Amino acid sequence: MNIVFRVFLLLLTIFSSSYPTLCIYEDQVGHMDWHQQYIGKVKHAVFHTQKAARKRVVVSTEENVVASLDLRRGEIFWRHVLGPNDVIDAIDIALGKYVITLSSGGTILRAWNLPDGQMIWESTLSGSTPSKLLLSIPTNLKIGKDDVIFVYSSGCLNAVASIDGEVIWKNELTSEGGDVQQLIYPEGTDIIYAIGLVGLAQFDAYQINVKTGELLKHSSMVFPPGFSGDLLFITSNIAVGLDSTGSILVAVHFQDGAISFHQTRVSELGWDFSGPAVMLPTKLTGMFALEINKSIVFIKVTNEGKLEVLDTLGHSTAVSESLYLSEGQQAFGLVQQGDGKIILTMKLGNDWTNNLLQETIQMDYQRGIAQKVFINTYVRTDRSYGFRALIVMEDHSLFLLQQGEIVWSREDGLASITDVMVSELPVEKDGVSVAKVEHNLFEWLKGHLLKLKGTLMIATPDDVAAIQKMRLQSSEKSKMTRDHNGFRKLLIVLTRAGKLLALHTGDGRIVWSLLLDSLRKSETCQNPRGLSLHQWQDPHHHVLDENPSVLVVGRCDYSTDSPGVLSIVDTYTGQERNHMGPTHSITRVIPLPFTDSVEQRLHLLLDVNRQARLYPRSNEALDIFQRELGNIYWYSADVDEGILKGHAVQNNCILEIADSYCFNTRDLWSIVLPSESEKIIATATRNSIEAVHTQAKVTSDQEVMYKYISKNLLFLATVAPKAVGPIGSVTPEESWLVVYVIDTVTGRILHRMTHHGSQGPVRAVFSENWVVYHYFNLKAHRYEMSVIEIYDQSRLENKDILKLLLGKHNLSSPITAYSRPEVITKSQSYFFTHSLKTLAVTSTAKGITSKQLLLGTIGDQVLALDKRFLDPRRTINPTQAEKEEGIIPLTDSLPIIPQSYVTHALKVEGLRGITTVPAKLESTTLVFAYGVDLFFIRLAPSRTYDSLTEDFSYALLLITIVVLVIAIFVTWVWSEKKELQEKWR
């Protein structure tokens, strides 16, 4: 039997050593994560379709992204995210090889290499007067040997060399209250014209020498009634505007210093026009457009300066700029919508009656109306002109239209996510057989044999390709049902455009999308914006009968007193169940920990009048709310006044129309911070649904410390008023950071600490009984991270195991927030290398798994940092018992381990937030990071200790067991034969 045992150990060692550990193969990349790149809503677009180069379109977006897109597939060739404070004002292409961008209020001019996006040069343009921003790149204009770029910004006209960005000359034009609105360069001359207004009443024309920047002539003329806004320049010597009343059209003729005004009443144009008109910012040659009574009127300007109405179109019409075709010919595009269709019409600028092109395309209603259109031309094989149109929709999506078909589309509204929540998928119905999942037994065996060959590294390239294909086909991660590990979920995201989308966590695909009518512009809601998402219904007991739903909260304007709007959306189907509003103002939404009989969660909505309204508006919800009235508290922080207050519900509102779901509120306590020394800059609270596994923490010396667990704790950070500005704006002596831990039920300050010589911005996260925050230390010229842990001293007597067994402990005794807690705090600070954009913490189903901090770095990556590094009990020389407990030796700075980057080598450009969701599997948490890009990953802070990996080779395990059984049987036979031979001797 010794021989059998030895053979068994030998075979076990051989086969077990063949398993790979702690590594990821190339074909596993993207197996548990996905990354999506976007650009945002397009503002400007310039086509580049030269025959010798790749056809592309260069765009700038509202997310401050400049990007080059492939015209064939819509993929990103290259892009640059300039940051939130570097707004792109204009783009163009110079010399056929440079992309020119003007940004930061016209102060920064950059040139990017068109093929690869590398920055060639950057120039800073100075000026003292805020003004309109203009970028003009004339063709075939040189100053010396340099092609020139004209930039008007900050009241100055600059001539910049396109080859190196050097400012050739600069001329300050704007007088007080004036602004230049157009730069006109007649080809073949040495003069550039700068045309503008002074105080919306005086028309100015400047003639400037393009070589030297010398002002040759300045002409001006006053228009006494005044203009209502900017002018539109129809030709090189005619501009059109509206007077201050919006009822008179004014045509301005200017040539060789002579200026004249011609007035025409809108009502005299021959159509039934009434009411004020609004001039649309179109750039058409020889015509312009007005918006009157929800209609768009196109008006032609004749050579004599007369106005002639061409046509009237519906309100939802997008108009492109004029496109040069040939000598004397220019075209433009119109996009109209109706009955789920888009109609693209191309017209010549001098011939309204005939269409160059008209195409009709089916369009998803959930994209909204077309807001912008950019057109480009190409020459067909028959030498006629063809057109392609780049269209920006209401939901910020982008698509290219050519030859009556949508060539490609991009869902770039996902670059502007404002809020995220998670919803479960439907439960898988009974009766689904293994054959449906694995197709058939032959395919199942074939797949595992291929995996075995791959594990043993004997797979051919064709086998590797087959393995990857089978993984994609047979992977269950993209199924539309729940899995037993809780990996498959729906990410419900709300975008700035008011669109709600559901993303599958398996592969990031869009399951459904809904452009909410309540968040679209209307007569009753002029500037709608989405605020937040909240779980409305999450059925557990009625999971087969009820679908989960989400509450979408919005507002009709940016002010807090504007009317609010509410929508309830089914998260399985994406259908809107109900919508309310415009209704009362909404300043805050408080989800309550109570549900009704159909598992609808109760919500309290606060308005500017300090009144609270209960939703859902049902008798059952009202009964539940009134029973729990004494257990509902919340706080408010007035950042401007420096006041923190606690609130509770008082009684029903007294209104003209009785409303039993409206309640008055009362103040319970207030904390007034000294305005001369403290300014609120950050707050953080615990996640209300966070799971805590145990309240007790056993230390290395066998002592028990009890965590102070309360959902009513608030972390508050304040700085000196002088230190509110950017880092370095004050000296260390003038700056300090004060942090508080406050009980929001009683207003009691549990902990207060001052960091002298420190400054914000402060990023903080609160979990269990600890809070971690990040700030800047001015004295050390480094960032720091500090941790505060809070422990309950009132439970120190619960150290006797006998009491625990006999139930004579007070762990289960009720706790009231009104009793004065006996707490102690432990804190520690560490240096940290990076600046942070956001801070989050992992969460698991039961709270057993170790916590990791998720740090959104300034480099738009997510770094996972073990909470043990931020243990305040760390010492320089920990004892052996402390080492066994997991305490790490103390260092002055926190380590950055390259392998701890959750995003690997990828970036989440424009990172704004990180959301973590527990899976059903205790070891795993789901992490979603969003900004301009999206990134999702399954993370296991303590490794996957409770499951096998998805690509575990069951075939190899089966073969191992079979071989071991055979080996045991063979060795047993050999042993019996040998024993028999020895007995015969």
Coordinates of N, CA, C and O in Angstrom, one line a residue, residues 646-710:
G646 N -30.7 69.8 11.3 CA -31.4 68.5 11.3 C -32.9 68.8 11.3 O -33.4 69.8 11.8
H647 N -33.6 67.9 10.6 CA -35.0 68.1 10.4 C -35.8 66.9 10.6 O -35.3 65.8 10.6
A648 N -37.1 67.1 10.8 CA -38.1 66.0 11.0 C -39.4 66.5 10.5 O -39.6 67.7 10.3
V649 N -40.3 65.5 10.3 CA -41.7 65.9 9.8 C -42.5 66.4 11.0 O -42.5 65.8 12.1
Q650 N -43.4 67.4 10.7 CA -44.2 68.0 11.8 C -45.7 67.6 11.7 O -46.2 66.8 12.4
N651 N -46.3 68.2 10.7 CA -47.8 68.0 10.5 C -48.1 68.2 9.0 O -47.3 68.6 8.2
N652 N -49.4 68.1 8.7 CA -49.8 68.3 7.3 C -49.7 69.7 6.9 O -49.9 70.6 7.7
C653 N -49.5 69.9 5.6 CA -49.4 71.3 5.1 C -50.8 71.9 5.1 O -51.8 71.3 5.0
I654 N -50.8 73.2 5.2 CA -52.1 74.0 5.1 C -52.0 74.7 3.8 O -51.3 75.7 3.5
L655 N -52.8 74.1 2.8 CA -52.8 74.6 1.5 C -54.2 75.0 1.1 O -55.2 74.6 1.7
E656 N -54.3 75.7 0.0 CA -55.7 76.1 -0.6 C -56.4 74.8 -1.0 O -57.6 74.7 -0.8
I657 N -55.7 73.9 -1.6 CA -56.3 72.6 -1.9 C -55.7 71.6 -1.0 O -54.5 71.4 -1.0
A658 N -56.5 70.9 -0.2 CA -56.0 70.0 0.8 C -55.2 68.9 0.2 O -55.6 68.3 -0.8
D659 N -54.1 68.6 0.8 CA -53.2 67.5 0.3 C -52.7 66.7 1.5 O -51.8 67.2 2.3
S660 N -53.2 65.5 1.7 CA -52.9 64.7 2.9 C -51.5 64.1 2.8 O -51.0 63.6 3.7
Y661 N -50.9 64.2 1.6 CA -49.5 63.7 1.4 C -48.4 64.8 1.5 O -47.3 64.5 1.2
C662 N -48.8 65.9 1.9 CA -47.9 67.0 2.1 C -47.7 67.3 3.6 O -48.7 67.4 4.3
F663 N -46.5 67.5 4.0 CA -46.2 67.7 5.4 C -45.2 68.9 5.6 O -44.3 69.1 4.8
N664 N -45.5 69.6 6.7 CA -44.5 70.6 7.1 C -43.4 70.0 7.8 O -43.5 68.8 8.4
T665 N -42.3 70.6 7.9 CA -41.1 70.1 8.6 C -40.7 71.1 9.7 O -41.1 72.2 9.7
R666 N -39.9 70.5 10.6 CA -39.4 71.3 11.7 C -37.9 71.1 11.9 O -37.4 70.1 11.6
D667 N -37.3 72.1 12.5 CA -35.8 72.0 12.7 C -35.6 71.4 14.1 O -36.3 71.8 15.1
L668 N -34.7 70.4 14.2 CA -34.4 69.8 15.4 C -33.2 70.4 16.1 O -33.1 70.5 17.3
W669 N -32.2 70.7 15.3 CA -30.9 71.2 15.8 C -30.2 72.0 14.7 O -30.6 71.9 13.5
S670 N -29.3 72.8 15.0 CA -28.5 73.5 14.0 C -27.1 73.7 14.6 O -26.8 73.9 15.8
I671 N -26.1 73.7 13.7 CA -24.7 74.0 14.0 C -24.3 75.1 13.1 O -24.3 75.0 11.8
V672 N -23.9 76.2 13.7 CA -23.5 77.4 12.9 C -22.0 77.5 12.9 O -21.4 77.7 14.0
L673 N -21.4 77.3 11.8 CA -19.9 77.4 11.7 C -19.5 78.8 11.6 O -20.1 79.6 10.9
P674 N -18.4 79.2 12.3 CA -17.9 80.6 12.2 C -17.5 80.9 10.7 O -16.6 80.3 10.2
S675 N -18.2 81.9 10.1 CA -18.0 82.2 8.7 C -16.6 82.8 8.5 O -16.1 82.7 7.4
E676 N -16.0 83.4 9.5 CA -14.6 84.0 9.3 C -13.5 83.0 9.3 O -12.4 83.3 9.0
S677 N -13.8 81.7 9.7 CA -12.8 80.7 9.8 C -13.0 79.4 9.2 O -12.1 78.6 8.9
E678 N -14.3 79.1 8.8 CA -14.6 77.8 8.2 C -15.6 77.9 7.1 O -16.6 78.7 7.2
K679 N -15.4 77.2 6.0 CA -16.3 77.1 4.9 C -16.5 75.7 4.5 O -15.5 74.9 4.3
I680 N -17.7 75.2 4.4 CA -18.0 73.8 4.0 C -17.6 73.5 2.6 O -18.0 74.3 1.7
I681 N -16.9 72.4 2.4 CA -16.4 72.1 1.1 C -16.8 70.6 0.7 O -16.7 70.2 -0.4
A682 N -17.1 69.8 1.7 CA -17.4 68.4 1.4 C -18.2 67.7 2.5 O -18.0 68.1 3.7
T683 N -19.0 66.8 2.1 CA -19.8 66.0 3.1 C -19.8 64.5 2.6 O -19.6 64.3 1.4
A684 N -20.0 63.6 3.5 CA -20.1 62.2 3.1 C -20.9 61.4 4.1 O -20.8 61.7 5.3
T685 N -21.7 60.5 3.7 CA -22.5 59.6 4.6 C -22.4 58.2 4.1 O -21.9 57.9 3.1
R686 N -22.8 57.3 5.0 CA -22.8 55.9 4.7 C -23.9 55.5 3.7 O -24.9 56.1 3.6
N687 N -23.6 54.4 2.9 CA -24.6 53.9 2.1 C -25.6 53.2 2.9 O -25.3 52.4 3.8
S688 N -26.9 53.6 2.7 CA -28.0 53.1 3.6 C -28.2 51.6 3.5 O -28.8 51.0 4.4
I689 N -27.8 51.0 2.4 CA -28.0 49.5 2.2 C -26.7 48.7 2.4 O -26.6 47.6 2.0
E690 N -25.7 49.3 2.9 CA -24.4 48.6 3.1 C -24.6 47.5 4.2 O -25.2 47.7 5.2
A691 N -24.0 46.4 3.8 CA -24.1 45.2 4.7 C -22.8 45.2 5.6 O -21.7 45.4 5.2
V692 N -23.0 45.0 6.9 CA -21.9 44.9 7.9 C -22.0 43.5 8.5 O -23.0 43.1 9.1
H693 N -20.9 42.8 8.4 CA -21.0 41.4 8.8 C -21.0 41.2 10.3 O -21.8 40.5 10.9
T694 N -20.1 42.0 11.0 CA -20.0 41.9 12.4 C -19.7 43.2 13.0 O -18.9 44.0 12.4
Q695 N -20.2 43.5 14.2 CA -19.9 44.7 14.9 C -18.6 44.6 15.7 O -17.9 45.6 16.0
A696 N -18.2 43.3 16.0 CA -17.0 43.1 16.9 C -15.8 43.0 16.1 O -15.8 42.4 15.0
K697 N -14.7 43.5 16.6 CA -13.4 43.4 16.0 C -12.4 42.9 17.0 O -12.1 43.6 18.0
V698 N -11.8 41.7 16.8 CA -10.9 41.1 17.7 C -9.5 41.5 17.4 O -9.0 41.3 16.3
T699 N -8.8 42.1 18.3 CA -7.4 42.6 18.1 C -6.4 41.5 18.4 O -6.8 40.4 18.9
S700 N -5.2 41.8 18.1 CA -4.1 40.8 18.3 C -3.9 40.4 19.7 O -3.4 39.3 20.0
D701 N -4.2 41.2 20.7 CA -4.1 40.9 22.1 C -5.4 40.3 22.7 O -5.6 40.4 23.9
Q702 N -6.2 39.8 21.8 CA -7.5 39.1 22.2 C -8.5 40.0 22.8 O -9.4 39.6 23.5
E703 N -8.3 41.3 22.6 CA -9.3 42.3 23.1 C -10.4 42.4 22.0 O -10.1 42.2 20.8
V704 N -11.6 42.8 22.4 CA -12.7 43.0 21.5 C -13.0 44.5 21.4 O -13.3 45.1 22.5
M705 N -13.0 45.0 20.2 CA -13.4 46.4 20.0 C -14.7 46.4 19.2 O -14.8 45.6 18.2
Y706 N -15.7 47.2 19.6 CA -17.0 47.2 19.0 C -17.1 48.4 18.1 O -17.0 49.6 18.5
K707 N -17.4 48.2 16.8 CA -17.5 49.3 15.8 C -18.8 50.1 16.2 O -19.8 49.5 16.5
Y708 N -18.7 51.4 16.1 CA -19.8 52.3 16.2 C -20.5 52.3 14.9 O -20.2 53.1 14.0
I709 N -21.6 51.5 14.7 CA -22.3 51.4 13.4 C -23.6 52.2 13.5 O -24.4 51.9 14.4
S710 N -23.7 53.2 12.7 CA -24.9 54.1 12.7 C -25.1 54.6 11.3 O -24.1 55.1 10.7

